[in-house]
Amino acid sequence: MQRNGQALLDAAAEVFARSGVGAPVREVAAAAGVGVATLYRHFPTRSDLVVAVYRHQIDGLAASGPALLASEPTPFTAVLRWVHEFVDFLGTKHGLARVWDGDAAGFTALHTLFVDRLVPVLADLLAAARGSGDVVAEVTPYQLLRAVGDLVAFAPGDPDHDARRMVTLLVTGLRQEQPLIRPA
Amino acid sequence: MQRNGQALLDAAAEVFARSGVGAPVREVAAAAGVGVATLYRHFPTRSDLVVAVYRHQIDGLAASGPALLASEPTPFTAVLRWVHEFVDFLGTKHGLARVWDGDAAGFTALHTLFVDRLVPVLADLLAAARGSGDVVAEVTPYQLLRAVGDLVAFAPGDPDHDARRMVTLLVTGLRQEQPLIRPA
Amino acid sequence: MQRNGQALLDAAAEVFARSGVGAPVREVAAAAGVGVATLYRHFPTRSDLVVAVYRHQIDGLAASGPALLASEPTPFTAVLRWVHEFVDFLGTKHGLARVWDGDAAGFTALHTLFVDRLVPVLADLLAAARGSGDVVAEVTPYQLLRAVGDLVAFAPGDPDHDARRMVTLLVTGLRQEQPLIRPA
Amino acid sequence: MQRNGQALLDAAAEVFARSGVGAPVREVAAAAGVGVATLYRHFPTRSDLVVAVYRHQIDGLAASGPALLASEPTPFTAVLRWVHEFVDFLGTKHGLARVWDGDAAGFTALHTLFVDRLVPVLADLLAAARGSGDVVAEVTPYQLLRAVGDLVAFAPGDPDHDARRMVTLLVTGLRQEQPLIRPA
DNA sequence: CATGAATGAGCATTCATTCAT
DNA sequence: CATGAATGAATGCTCATTCAT
């Protein structure tokens, strides 16, 4: 990860924020003041680049879980706060939601990263909150993580859409037994 | 609706389900066994085609709201059931979630249709459920509709993702006052 | 040339004036409130339609030659006036200049009509003006007619281009022996 | 001007001569033995390509004006010769006349080039010829340049059309006061 | 290691023309 | 005779990816 490597990461972060994670490769290379081939050398697939760009923040999120568990008054508020940190992270990334899309070429690695790094953290948080009796609904950490991700999808540009509120709603739902719904 | 009109609708429904609403025009035309120009004649813009494909089901959803209000034991379960009908509708459409994306060229019309036809229905359901004291959280019908849509996004292909459960969680959340979350 | 025939002619005249002689066939048919096939029945090629549209005015121009020869003070002013009548005719037709273009599919017939009807008229005018000693330059009627047509080409939209003045300049040049110019 | 730059210019010159300046992009690329994208890389818009193809010759024309003024016996013959050099240039380009057409997408740049580089040259020539009393007709350099261009339009393929002679006629007309022609 | 030129597949869209009804 | 639905070739343009220098 030499000089060009970092320049590419910075450029990619900026371009992804502006034009989405699916932005043209050349745009990123250009923004980094680097030839396309250099980009390909450092990050053979788009996935690699995306992961590299976000790894730091994801690490931060991972670290934040235990910290919140220690500092928050209850495990439930820890869950709530952590989930909102995840929202903060996703919120600035235009179109990052496609990560969950199986098809979406080039997001597999990020998907994996989410699962590897964040799911365990959320699992611990949820377990604790379940232990304290606050969370009763049956959900897997993966499901919740993904649901939050979906709620933030494409948020920018729609002033009527309040992702934060929706996520809170979702987490609040965890406190109750879920009614059974069967297709009529 | 001449000779190929229906064939095109069927083909589009099938292709959209498989490859997403953004599938190549030619693919749809081919699936219908028809020249591209024929498709263009019937549906000048992609939006027109998308709307035409889903209009029937959306009409059904719109009609279902009042019906559920009458038949369900409580307004809240009516909300719950209706929302799940919406999930049923979205669930089969790969990538229909992009509808909410402002950028996505060609989805404006569908977005409009959602807002025009479904938001009012959900508004009535929510109002009733609020009247009976079941729903207390502050959410606009538009926000809720969109949130549900987001939760179903890209569902297919990920067996671990249970959109139905997540949506129930969200709706359950409506029964509680929402805690205030401020960014640290 | 029944009812539809005339409707097509009127529509074509209007459309040609607006969008040029190369306007889409469907546009003409639509303007006439008629199916495309009907247009094709009446005018198998675009050329046929174009010719039919302008035949009347061309007949008028043809008739005008002898008339001017009789009414104008000198044969030369008759030439000048007639040529300007031709300019008036061409001036309103966007892109009619392509008539002279050999390639231009669909203009052969109009080209022929020009040659058949107008060249003889201009020939008579020029002969008379030559007889009176006013015209001395060597030019064939065909060359002059075409040159005038070229000068009017694409006139609309360029306020700095004064076709009328240029045509006058050209005709004025007829009064002098032409210097020999050889490529260096 | 990398590997294929010159090949593209040569190919374009050849294709433009054959099929006109509006020839399909792919055709030019193919003639150069090059992918379309390569062409687009070198010349983002058609205009750029057209300008590049003709810039050299236009520069030559621009330089030729003062030279002729110095070498020719009279300013008038300088005008005449220069205009014929312009004819030589245009003569080989099929359909270059469309340059004057405001509509014609992609010719703006060439039009601009003509106006910027050639109009001033012709202006000087005309001024000199006016100073020596040879040119008396009122014409702007732009009008004359364009008129010459129009006269050469589509010349190839019509053996009966002698652009050179017509242009001479036009220039000869400059020596006389123009009669007033008003529409009857 | 870095470059960026070259490639060509892929997609949307328009239009002249034919043909079954 | 009239209709207009259907056709598919043609064209401009973008972008991910490879490769010679």
mmCIF file with all atom_site columns, N, CA and C in Angstrom, chain D residues 126-157:
data_model
loop_
_atom_site.group_PDB
_atom_site.id
_atom_site.type_symbol
_atom_site.label_atom_id
_atom_site.label_alt_id
_atom_site.label_comp_id
_atom_site.label_asym_id
_atom_site.label_entity_id
_atom_site.label_seq_id
_atom_site.pdbx_PDB_ins_code
_atom_site.Cartn_x
_atom_site.Cartn_y
_atom_site.Cartn_z
_atom_site.occupancy
_atom_site.B_iso_or_equiv
_atom_site.pdbx_formal_charge
_atom_site.auth_seq_id
_atom_site.auth_comp_id
_atom_site.auth_asym_id
_atom_site.auth_atom_id
_atom_site.pdbx_PDB_model_num
ATOM 1  N N  . LEU D 1 126 ? -10.888 41.718 -49.493 1.00 0.00 ? 126 LEU D N  1
ATOM 2  C CA . LEU D 1 126 ? -11.982 42.529 -50.038 1.00 0.00 ? 126 LEU D CA 1
ATOM 3  C C  . LEU D 1 126 ? -11.708 44.022 -49.826 1.00 0.00 ? 126 LEU D C  1
ATOM 4  N N  . ALA D 1 127 ? -11.201 44.334 -48.652 1.00 0.00 ? 127 ALA D N  1
ATOM 5  C CA . ALA D 1 127 ? -10.929 45.746 -48.352 1.00 0.00 ? 127 ALA D CA 1
ATOM 6  C C  . ALA D 1 127 ? -9.937  46.315 -49.357 1.00 0.00 ? 127 ALA D C  1
ATOM 7  N N  . ALA D 1 128 ? -8.920  45.522 -49.613 1.00 0.00 ? 128 ALA D N  1
ATOM 8  C CA . ALA D 1 128 ? -7.907  45.985 -50.567 1.00 0.00 ? 128 ALA D CA 1
ATOM 9  C C  . ALA D 1 128 ? -8.520  46.182 -51.952 1.00 0.00 ? 128 ALA D C  1
ATOM 10 N N  . ALA D 1 129 ? -9.326  45.210 -52.349 1.00 0.00 ? 129 ALA D N  1
ATOM 11 C CA . ALA D 1 129 ? -9.930  45.275 -53.684 1.00 0.00 ? 129 ALA D CA 1
ATOM 12 C C  . ALA D 1 129 ? -10.947 46.413 -53.762 1.00 0.00 ? 129 ALA D C  1
ATOM 13 N N  . ARG D 1 130 ? -11.521 46.723 -52.657 1.00 0.00 ? 130 ARG D N  1
ATOM 14 C CA . ARG D 1 130 ? -12.444 47.840 -52.616 1.00 0.00 ? 130 ARG D CA 1
ATOM 15 C C  . ARG D 1 130 ? -11.633 49.164 -52.707 1.00 0.00 ? 130 ARG D C  1
ATOM 16 N N  . GLY D 1 131 ? -10.492 49.140 -52.045 1.00 0.00 ? 131 GLY D N  1
ATOM 17 C CA . GLY D 1 131 ? -9.627  50.318 -52.060 1.00 0.00 ? 131 GLY D CA 1
ATOM 18 C C  . GLY D 1 131 ? -9.146  50.634 -53.464 1.00 0.00 ? 131 GLY D C  1
ATOM 19 N N  . SER D 1 132 ? -8.907  49.615 -54.245 1.00 0.00 ? 132 SER D N  1
ATOM 20 C CA . SER D 1 132 ? -8.416  49.852 -55.601 1.00 0.00 ? 132 SER D CA 1
ATOM 21 C C  . SER D 1 132 ? -9.569  50.126 -56.569 1.00 0.00 ? 132 SER D C  1
ATOM 22 N N  . GLY D 1 133 ? -10.759 50.142 -56.048 1.00 0.00 ? 133 GLY D N  1
ATOM 23 C CA . GLY D 1 133 ? -11.903 50.490 -56.883 1.00 0.00 ? 133 GLY D CA 1
ATOM 24 C C  . GLY D 1 133 ? -12.476 49.334 -57.666 1.00 0.00 ? 133 GLY D C  1
ATOM 25 N N  . ASP D 1 134 ? -11.925 48.161 -57.524 1.00 0.00 ? 134 ASP D N  1
ATOM 26 C CA . ASP D 1 134 ? -12.429 47.034 -58.311 1.00 0.00 ? 134 ASP D CA 1
ATOM 27 C C  . ASP D 1 134 ? -13.728 46.467 -57.751 1.00 0.00 ? 134 ASP D C  1
ATOM 28 N N  . VAL D 1 135 ? -13.795 46.390 -56.447 1.00 0.00 ? 135 VAL D N  1
ATOM 29 C CA . VAL D 1 135 ? -15.005 45.846 -55.826 1.00 0.00 ? 135 VAL D CA 1
ATOM 30 C C  . VAL D 1 135 ? -15.888 46.986 -55.366 1.00 0.00 ? 135 VAL D C  1
ATOM 31 N N  . VAL D 1 136 ? -17.109 46.980 -55.822 1.00 0.00 ? 136 VAL D N  1
ATOM 32 C CA . VAL D 1 136 ? -18.021 48.055 -55.434 1.00 0.00 ? 136 VAL D CA 1
ATOM 33 C C  . VAL D 1 136 ? -19.284 47.530 -54.758 1.00 0.00 ? 136 VAL D C  1
ATOM 34 N N  . ALA D 1 137 ? -19.625 46.283 -55.042 1.00 0.00 ? 137 ALA D N  1
ATOM 35 C CA . ALA D 1 137 ? -20.867 45.732 -54.475 1.00 0.00 ? 137 ALA D CA 1
ATOM 36 C C  . ALA D 1 137 ? -20.761 45.618 -52.958 1.00 0.00 ? 137 ALA D C  1
ATOM 37 N N  . GLU D 1 138 ? -21.871 45.771 -52.300 1.00 0.00 ? 138 GLU D N  1
ATOM 38 C CA . GLU D 1 138 ? -21.889 45.658 -50.848 1.00 0.00 ? 138 GLU D CA 1
ATOM 39 C C  . GLU D 1 138 ? -22.050 44.203 -50.422 1.00 0.00 ? 138 GLU D C  1
ATOM 40 N N  . VAL D 1 139 ? -21.042 43.674 -49.885 1.00 0.00 ? 139 VAL D N  1
ATOM 41 C CA . VAL D 1 139 ? -21.110 42.314 -49.347 1.00 0.00 ? 139 VAL D CA 1
ATOM 42 C C  . VAL D 1 139 ? -20.196 42.234 -48.143 1.00 0.00 ? 139 VAL D C  1
ATOM 43 N N  . THR D 1 140 ? -20.604 41.479 -47.167 1.00 0.00 ? 140 THR D N  1
ATOM 44 C CA . THR D 1 140 ? -19.692 41.255 -46.062 1.00 0.00 ? 140 THR D CA 1
ATOM 45 C C  . THR D 1 140 ? -18.827 40.051 -46.405 1.00 0.00 ? 140 THR D C  1
ATOM 46 N N  . PRO D 1 141 ? -17.650 39.997 -45.831 1.00 0.00 ? 141 PRO D N  1
ATOM 47 C CA . PRO D 1 141 ? -16.767 38.849 -46.099 1.00 0.00 ? 141 PRO D CA 1
ATOM 48 C C  . PRO D 1 141 ? -17.461 37.539 -45.731 1.00 0.00 ? 141 PRO D C  1
ATOM 49 N N  . TYR D 1 142 ? -18.177 37.556 -44.634 1.00 0.00 ? 142 TYR D N  1
ATOM 50 C CA . TYR D 1 142 ? -18.864 36.335 -44.219 1.00 0.00 ? 142 TYR D CA 1
ATOM 51 C C  . TYR D 1 142 ? -19.858 35.880 -45.278 1.00 0.00 ? 142 TYR D C  1
ATOM 52 N N  . GLN D 1 143 ? -20.616 36.823 -45.792 1.00 0.00 ? 143 GLN D N  1
ATOM 53 C CA . GLN D 1 143 ? -21.609 36.461 -46.802 1.00 0.00 ? 143 GLN D CA 1
ATOM 54 C C  . GLN D 1 143 ? -20.942 35.848 -48.028 1.00 0.00 ? 143 GLN D C  1
ATOM 55 N N  . LEU D 1 144 ? -19.854 36.461 -48.427 1.00 0.00 ? 144 LEU D N  1
ATOM 56 C CA . LEU D 1 144 ? -19.177 35.974 -49.621 1.00 0.00 ? 144 LEU D CA 1
ATOM 57 C C  . LEU D 1 144 ? -18.596 34.585 -49.395 1.00 0.00 ? 144 LEU D C  1
ATOM 58 N N  . LEU D 1 145 ? -17.970 34.423 -48.247 1.00 0.00 ? 145 LEU D N  1
ATOM 59 C CA . LEU D 1 145 ? -17.375 33.120 -47.933 1.00 0.00 ? 145 LEU D CA 1
ATOM 60 C C  . LEU D 1 145 ? -18.435 32.026 -47.942 1.00 0.00 ? 145 LEU D C  1
ATOM 61 N N  . ARG D 1 146 ? -19.515 32.347 -47.313 1.00 0.00 ? 146 ARG D N  1
ATOM 62 C CA . ARG D 1 146 ? -20.573 31.367 -47.238 1.00 0.00 ? 146 ARG D CA 1
ATOM 63 C C  . ARG D 1 146 ? -21.182 31.095 -48.593 1.00 0.00 ? 146 ARG D C  1
ATOM 64 N N  . ALA D 1 147 ? -21.354 32.116 -49.374 1.00 0.00 ? 147 ALA D N  1
ATOM 65 C CA . ALA D 1 147 ? -21.919 31.945 -50.709 1.00 0.00 ? 147 ALA D CA 1
ATOM 66 C C  . ALA D 1 147 ? -21.040 31.017 -51.532 1.00 0.00 ? 147 ALA D C  1
ATOM 67 N N  . VAL D 1 148 ? -19.751 31.237 -51.450 1.00 0.00 ? 148 VAL D N  1
ATOM 68 C CA . VAL D 1 148 ? -18.831 30.361 -52.180 1.00 0.00 ? 148 VAL D CA 1
ATOM 69 C C  . VAL D 1 148 ? -18.994 28.933 -51.698 1.00 0.00 ? 148 VAL D C  1
ATOM 70 N N  . GLY D 1 149 ? -19.052 28.799 -50.383 1.00 0.00 ? 149 GLY D N  1
ATOM 71 C CA . GLY D 1 149 ? -19.254 27.467 -49.820 1.00 0.00 ? 149 GLY D CA 1
ATOM 72 C C  . GLY D 1 149 ? -20.514 26.822 -50.368 1.00 0.00 ? 149 GLY D C  1
ATOM 73 N N  . ASP D 1 150 ? -21.571 27.587 -50.411 1.00 0.00 ? 150 ASP D N  1
ATOM 74 C CA . ASP D 1 150 ? -22.837 27.042 -50.899 1.00 0.00 ? 150 ASP D CA 1
ATOM 75 C C  . ASP D 1 150 ? -22.726 26.598 -52.352 1.00 0.00 ? 150 ASP D C  1
ATOM 76 N N  . LEU D 1 151 ? -21.982 27.393 -53.125 1.00 0.00 ? 151 LEU D N  1
ATOM 77 C CA . LEU D 1 151 ? -21.882 27.073 -54.552 1.00 0.00 ? 151 LEU D CA 1
ATOM 78 C C  . LEU D 1 151 ? -21.133 25.774 -54.791 1.00 0.00 ? 151 LEU D C  1
ATOM 79 N N  . VAL D 1 152 ? -20.283 25.426 -53.868 1.00 0.00 ? 152 VAL D N  1
ATOM 80 C CA . VAL D 1 152 ? -19.502 24.210 -54.050 1.00 0.00 ? 152 VAL D CA 1
ATOM 81 C C  . VAL D 1 152 ? -20.236 22.995 -53.483 1.00 0.00 ? 152 VAL D C  1
ATOM 82 N N  . ALA D 1 153 ? -21.287 23.294 -52.760 1.00 0.00 ? 153 ALA D N  1
ATOM 83 C CA . ALA D 1 153 ? -22.011 22.221 -52.079 1.00 0.00 ? 153 ALA D CA 1
ATOM 84 C C  . ALA D 1 153 ? -22.387 21.094 -53.024 1.00 0.00 ? 153 ALA D C  1
ATOM 85 N N  . PHE D 1 154 ? -22.101 19.885 -52.570 1.00 0.00 ? 154 PHE D N  1
ATOM 86 C CA . PHE D 1 154 ? -22.587 18.718 -53.305 1.00 0.00 ? 154 PHE D CA 1
ATOM 87 C C  . PHE D 1 154 ? -22.108 18.668 -54.740 1.00 0.00 ? 154 PHE D C  1
ATOM 88 N N  . ALA D 1 155 ? -21.105 19.430 -55.071 1.00 0.00 ? 155 ALA D N  1
ATOM 89 C CA . ALA D 1 155 ? -20.668 19.483 -56.454 1.00 0.00 ? 155 ALA D CA 1
ATOM 90 C C  . ALA D 1 155 ? -20.368 18.115 -57.028 1.00 0.00 ? 155 ALA D C  1
ATOM 91 N N  . PRO D 1 156 ? -19.667 17.261 -56.306 1.00 0.00 ? 156 PRO D N  1
ATOM 92 C CA . PRO D 1 156 ? -19.218 16.025 -56.938 1.00 0.00 ? 156 PRO D CA 1
ATOM 93 C C  . PRO D 1 156 ? -20.401 15.190 -57.397 1.00 0.00 ? 156 PRO D C  1
ATOM 94 N N  . GLY D 1 157 ? -20.216 14.541 -58.474 1.00 0.00 ? 157 GLY D N  1
ATOM 95 C CA . GLY D 1 157 ? -21.275 13.659 -58.962 1.00 0.00 ? 157 GLY D CA 1
ATOM 96 C C  . GLY D 1 157 ? -22.176 14.314 -59.979 1.00 0.00 ? 157 GLY D C  1
#
